[in-house]
Amino acid sequence: MPDTLLSIQGLSAGTEDKPILHNIDLAISAGETHVLMGPNGAGKSTLGHVIMGDPSYQVSSGTITFDGTDITDFAADKRSLAGIFLSYQAPVEVPGVPLYSFLRTICQMRPELKTTARKFRQRVSEICEHLEMDDSFLTRELNVGFSGGEKKKIEMLQLLLLQPKLAILDETDSGLDVDALSIVSHGIEAYRQECNGALLIITHNTRILERLDVDRTHVMVRGNLVGEGDASLIDEIDSTGFGRFEQALAEKGGVSE
């Protein structure tokens, strides 16, 4: 398709001593919202990290094409500059680096996002207000001492600032209370409306999907993509779980992790 943003073909990958992903095919078009679901340990997060170029994982076969360019061998920083964003299940703490300085630096690395200090400060303040974050967070060290919900808000702040072409959200709803989940959901909605970016939401929980219009749903079991459908598949999984997909893989003699 001419508007395909991310194309994964025949991708197998894993760590040095353990294969995890097996012959993955996946295509996401610009502006689409895709959901990747599966039981714990299915390899969902691994796929996100492999797309992002995490050096902890090695690709043994297949290709990853982004925005018309083969990025299979690109380092993570080049993929980020190309317009891919990955939120982490557990964002790391970076002592000694003020949040505001970090945000200013990463935006200055993107020519299309360069602006004056005054306009940048104004934009950050607007996003903080939208996410119900106090400006005092900006002077604190990156993620140091932040609660789980606060760290997820910081990632939404980065998402709205960087305006990536593709955002991979890895278990963004993990550990959030109802209020924090609502704010993060608003951040995701704002990204879709302001940037028309593509989303790959990795989750085994359907709460964060309630406010989103989902184009395609994918199911992963033991490193294999075993099911695909529209948004109605989410409701089925919410009701009955992943049993039929695990059984189907077993009957096919599917590769396990």
Short mmCIF file of C-alpha atoms in Angstrom, two decimals:
data_model
loop_
_atom_site.label_atom_id
_atom_site.label_comp_id
_atom_site.label_asym_id
_atom_site.label_seq_id
_atom_site.Cartn_x
_atom_site.Cartn_y
_atom_site.Cartn_z
CA MET A 1 0.00 0.00 0.00
CA PRO A 2 1.36 3.44 -0.87
CA ASP A 3 0.57 4.91 2.56
CA THR A 4 2.19 2.10 4.57
CA LEU A 5 4.32 3.67 7.28
CA LEU A 6 5.71 0.56 8.98
CA SER A 7 6.19 -2.73 7.17
CA ILE A 8 7.58 -5.78 8.98
CA GLN A 9 8.18 -8.86 6.87
CA GLY A 10 9.30 -12.29 8.04
CA LEU A 11 10.85 -10.91 11.22
CA SER A 12 12.47 -13.32 13.64
CA ALA A 13 14.46 -11.99 16.57
CA GLY A 14 15.57 -12.65 20.10
CA THR A 15 18.45 -12.40 22.50
CA GLU A 16 21.84 -13.96 21.93
CA ASP A 17 20.75 -17.32 23.31
CA LYS A 18 16.95 -17.27 23.01
CA PRO A 19 14.68 -16.85 19.96
CA ILE A 20 11.57 -14.87 20.91
CA LEU A 21 9.81 -13.60 17.78
CA HIS A 22 8.98 -15.95 14.93
CA ASN A 23 8.30 -14.88 11.32
CA ILE A 24 6.34 -11.73 12.14
CA ASP A 25 4.46 -9.88 9.38
CA LEU A 26 2.86 -6.56 10.29
CA ALA A 27 1.90 -3.41 8.37
CA ILE A 28 0.74 -0.09 9.81
CA SER A 29 -0.40 2.80 7.64
CA ALA A 30 -0.01 6.47 8.47
CA GLY A 31 -2.62 7.67 10.94
CA GLU A 32 -3.80 4.19 11.95
CA THR A 33 -4.21 2.85 15.47
CA HIS A 34 -3.18 -0.77 15.95
CA VAL A 35 -3.38 -2.81 19.13
CA LEU A 36 -1.10 -5.74 19.99
CA MET A 37 -2.50 -8.02 22.67
CA GLY A 38 -1.46 -11.31 24.19
CA PRO A 39 -0.80 -13.02 27.51
CA ASN A 40 2.15 -12.09 29.68
CA GLY A 41 5.43 -13.31 28.20
CA ALA A 42 4.05 -13.51 24.66
CA GLY A 43 6.83 -11.33 23.19
CA LYS A 44 4.76 -8.15 22.73
CA SER A 45 7.27 -5.84 24.40
CA THR A 46 10.12 -7.53 22.54
CA LEU A 47 8.50 -6.60 19.24
CA GLY A 48 8.27 -2.97 20.31
CA HIS A 49 11.91 -2.91 21.34
CA VAL A 50 13.05 -4.61 18.13
CA ILE A 51 11.17 -2.02 16.06
CA MET A 52 12.90 0.70 18.09
CA GLY A 53 16.34 -0.89 17.57
CA ASP A 54 17.10 -1.98 21.14
CA PRO A 55 20.60 -3.53 20.93
CA SER A 56 19.60 -6.15 23.53
CA TYR A 57 17.85 -8.00 20.71
CA GLN A 58 19.20 -9.35 17.43
CA VAL A 59 17.25 -9.82 14.21
CA SER A 60 17.94 -13.25 12.74
CA SER A 61 15.79 -12.85 9.63
CA GLY A 62 13.32 -10.49 8.01
CA THR A 63 13.14 -6.74 7.46
CA ILE A 64 11.72 -3.60 9.06
CA THR A 65 10.83 -0.79 6.67
CA PHE A 66 9.78 2.60 7.98
CA ASP A 67 8.47 5.44 5.84
CA GLY A 68 9.93 3.79 2.74
CA THR A 69 13.41 3.13 4.18
CA ASP A 70 14.82 -0.21 5.31
CA ILE A 71 15.80 0.47 8.95
CA THR A 72 16.58 -3.12 9.93
CA ASP A 73 20.19 -2.23 10.67
CA PHE A 74 19.61 1.32 11.97
CA ALA A 75 20.65 2.22 15.51
CA ALA A 76 17.95 3.34 17.93
CA ASP A 77 18.90 7.04 17.72
CA LYS A 78 18.51 7.03 13.92
CA ARG A 79 15.10 5.39 14.23
CA SER A 80 14.08 8.03 16.76
CA LEU A 81 15.18 10.85 14.45
CA ALA A 82 13.25 9.17 11.61
CA GLY A 83 10.08 9.54 13.68
CA ILE A 84 9.63 6.44 15.88
CA PHE A 85 8.80 6.80 19.57
CA LEU A 86 8.73 4.06 22.21
CA SER A 87 7.28 4.46 25.68
CA TYR A 88 8.63 2.04 28.26
CA GLN A 89 6.79 -0.14 30.75
CA ALA A 90 9.16 1.11 33.45
CA PRO A 91 10.79 4.44 32.45
CA VAL A 92 14.33 4.69 33.81
CA GLU A 93 15.53 7.33 36.26
CA VAL A 94 18.33 9.64 35.07
CA PRO A 95 19.96 11.39 38.04
CA GLY A 96 21.61 14.74 37.38
CA VAL A 97 19.57 15.58 34.26
CA PRO A 98 16.76 18.13 34.81
CA LEU A 99 13.60 17.23 32.94
CA TYR A 100 13.39 20.59 31.17
CA SER A 101 16.99 20.39 29.92
CA PHE A 102 16.35 16.87 28.64
CA LEU A 103 13.23 17.95 26.76
CA ARG A 104 14.97 20.97 25.26
CA THR A 105 17.94 18.86 24.11
CA ILE A 106 15.91 16.13 22.40
CA CYS A 107 13.77 18.69 20.58
CA GLN A 108 16.83 20.63 19.41
CA MET A 109 18.06 17.41 17.74
CA ARG A 110 15.02 17.48 15.46
CA PRO A 111 15.38 20.32 12.91
CA GLU A 112 11.63 20.54 12.37
CA LEU A 113 11.08 21.11 16.11
CA LYS A 114 13.71 23.80 16.69
CA THR A 115 12.24 27.02 18.03
CA THR A 116 13.06 29.93 20.33
CA ALA A 117 13.47 29.35 24.06
CA ARG A 118 10.36 31.43 24.77
CA LYS A 119 8.14 29.49 22.34
CA PHE A 120 9.52 26.20 23.61
CA ARG A 121 8.77 27.12 27.23
CA GLN A 122 5.25 28.16 26.21
CA ARG A 123 4.64 24.88 24.37
CA VAL A 124 5.89 22.81 27.31
CA SER A 125 3.68 24.76 29.72
CA GLU A 126 0.64 24.20 27.49
CA ILE A 127 1.24 20.44 27.41
CA CYS A 128 1.84 20.32 31.19
CA GLU A 129 -1.48 22.04 31.73
CA HIS A 130 -3.22 19.58 29.41
CA LEU A 131 -1.69 16.67 31.35
CA GLU A 132 -2.46 18.30 34.72
CA MET A 133 1.25 18.47 35.58
CA ASP A 134 2.70 21.19 37.75
CA ASP A 135 5.50 23.21 36.12
CA SER A 136 7.70 22.41 39.13
CA PHE A 137 8.22 18.93 37.63
CA LEU A 138 10.37 20.53 34.94
CA THR A 139 13.14 21.42 37.39
CA ARG A 140 13.34 17.92 38.87
CA GLU A 141 15.77 15.22 37.74
CA LEU A 142 14.38 13.05 34.96
CA ASN A 143 12.02 10.47 36.53
CA VAL A 144 13.95 10.50 39.84
CA GLY A 145 11.51 9.99 42.68
CA PHE A 146 8.50 10.17 40.37
CA SER A 147 5.54 7.86 40.93
CA GLY A 148 4.53 5.40 38.23
CA GLY A 149 1.71 7.66 37.09
CA GLU A 150 4.00 10.71 37.00
CA LYS A 151 6.53 8.84 34.86
CA LYS A 152 3.80 7.91 32.38
CA LYS A 153 2.70 11.56 32.22
CA ILE A 154 6.32 12.52 31.44
CA GLU A 155 6.26 10.08 28.54
CA MET A 156 3.02 11.65 27.27
CA LEU A 157 4.74 15.04 27.54
CA GLN A 158 7.60 13.73 25.38
CA LEU A 159 5.13 12.21 22.91
CA LEU A 160 3.27 15.49 22.41
CA LEU A 161 6.49 17.48 22.15
CA LEU A 162 8.25 15.19 19.67
CA GLN A 163 5.20 14.54 17.46
CA PRO A 164 6.57 11.25 16.04
CA LYS A 165 5.15 9.60 12.94
CA LEU A 166 4.77 6.32 14.87
CA ALA A 167 4.30 5.95 18.62
CA ILE A 168 4.75 2.53 20.21
CA LEU A 169 3.12 2.55 23.66
CA ASP A 170 4.27 -0.42 25.71
CA GLU A 171 1.89 -1.20 28.58
CA THR A 172 1.31 2.52 29.14
CA ASP A 173 -1.66 1.69 31.38
CA SER A 174 0.42 -0.52 33.68
CA GLY A 175 0.11 0.48 37.33
CA LEU A 176 -2.05 3.55 36.71
CA ASP A 177 -4.98 4.50 38.91
CA VAL A 178 -8.24 5.66 37.35
CA ASP A 179 -7.34 9.38 37.39
CA ALA A 180 -3.84 8.89 35.92
CA LEU A 181 -5.24 6.55 33.26
CA SER A 182 -7.77 9.21 32.25
CA ILE A 183 -5.04 11.85 31.88
CA VAL A 184 -2.78 9.53 29.87
CA SER A 185 -5.73 8.63 27.64
CA HIS A 186 -6.31 12.35 27.00
CA GLY A 187 -2.62 12.65 26.05
CA ILE A 188 -2.97 9.84 23.52
CA GLU A 189 -6.11 11.42 22.09
CA ALA A 190 -4.29 14.76 21.77
CA TYR A 191 -1.45 13.06 19.89
CA ARG A 192 -3.89 11.49 17.44
CA GLN A 193 -5.72 14.76 16.86
CA GLU A 194 -2.73 17.12 16.68
CA CYS A 195 -0.22 14.91 14.86
CA ASN A 196 -2.36 12.33 13.06
CA GLY A 197 0.39 9.92 14.00
CA ALA A 198 0.19 6.13 13.86
CA LEU A 199 -0.09 4.17 17.10
CA LEU A 200 0.94 0.66 18.08
CA ILE A 201 -0.48 0.06 21.54
CA ILE A 202 0.95 -2.98 23.31
CA THR A 203 -1.23 -4.22 26.15
CA HIS A 204 -2.99 -7.15 27.77
CA ASN A 205 -5.52 -4.83 29.40
CA THR A 206 -8.39 -3.18 27.51
CA ARG A 207 -8.98 -0.19 29.82
CA ILE A 208 -6.78 2.23 27.89
CA LEU A 209 -8.48 1.31 24.61
CA GLU A 210 -11.97 2.39 25.62
CA ARG A 211 -11.61 5.95 24.25
CA LEU A 212 -9.71 5.07 21.08
CA ASP A 213 -10.89 4.23 17.58
CA VAL A 214 -8.89 1.08 16.80
CA ASP A 215 -8.24 0.12 13.19
CA ARG A 216 -6.66 -3.32 13.65
CA THR A 217 -6.12 -5.70 16.55
CA HIS A 218 -3.31 -8.28 16.55
CA VAL A 219 -2.84 -11.21 18.92
CA MET A 220 0.56 -12.62 19.86
CA VAL A 221 1.13 -15.96 21.57
CA ARG A 222 4.61 -17.35 22.32
CA GLY A 223 6.27 -14.98 19.86
CA ASN A 224 3.87 -15.75 17.02
CA LEU A 225 1.20 -13.48 15.55
CA VAL A 226 -1.78 -15.83 15.63
CA GLY A 227 -4.82 -13.60 15.13
CA GLU A 228 -5.93 -10.33 13.57
CA GLY A 229 -9.19 -8.46 13.32
CA ASP A 230 -10.96 -5.18 13.82
CA ALA A 231 -11.82 -3.51 17.13
CA SER A 232 -14.46 -6.17 17.92
CA LEU A 233 -11.63 -8.60 18.62
CA ILE A 234 -10.77 -6.55 21.71
CA ASP A 235 -14.24 -7.19 23.16
CA GLU A 236 -13.90 -10.91 22.48
CA ILE A 237 -10.56 -11.07 24.26
CA ASP A 238 -11.94 -9.04 27.15
CA SER A 239 -14.74 -11.60 27.51
CA THR A 240 -13.03 -14.91 26.81
CA GLY A 241 -9.27 -14.33 27.06
CA PHE A 242 -6.59 -15.80 24.80
CA GLY A 243 -7.50 -19.48 25.12
CA ARG A 244 -8.64 -20.07 21.55
CA PHE A 245 -5.51 -18.42 20.15
CA GLU A 246 -3.21 -20.50 22.34
CA GLN A 247 -5.08 -23.65 21.31
CA ALA A 248 -4.91 -22.73 17.61
CA LEU A 249 -1.15 -22.27 17.83
CA ALA A 250 -0.74 -25.60 19.62
CA GLU A 251 -2.82 -27.38 16.98
CA LYS A 252 -0.69 -25.91 14.22
CA GLY A 253 2.47 -27.01 15.98
CA GLY A 254 3.51 -23.36 16.22
CA VAL A 255 6.99 -22.38 17.27
CA SER A 256 7.23 -21.64 20.99
CA GLU A 257 9.60 -19.35 22.77
#
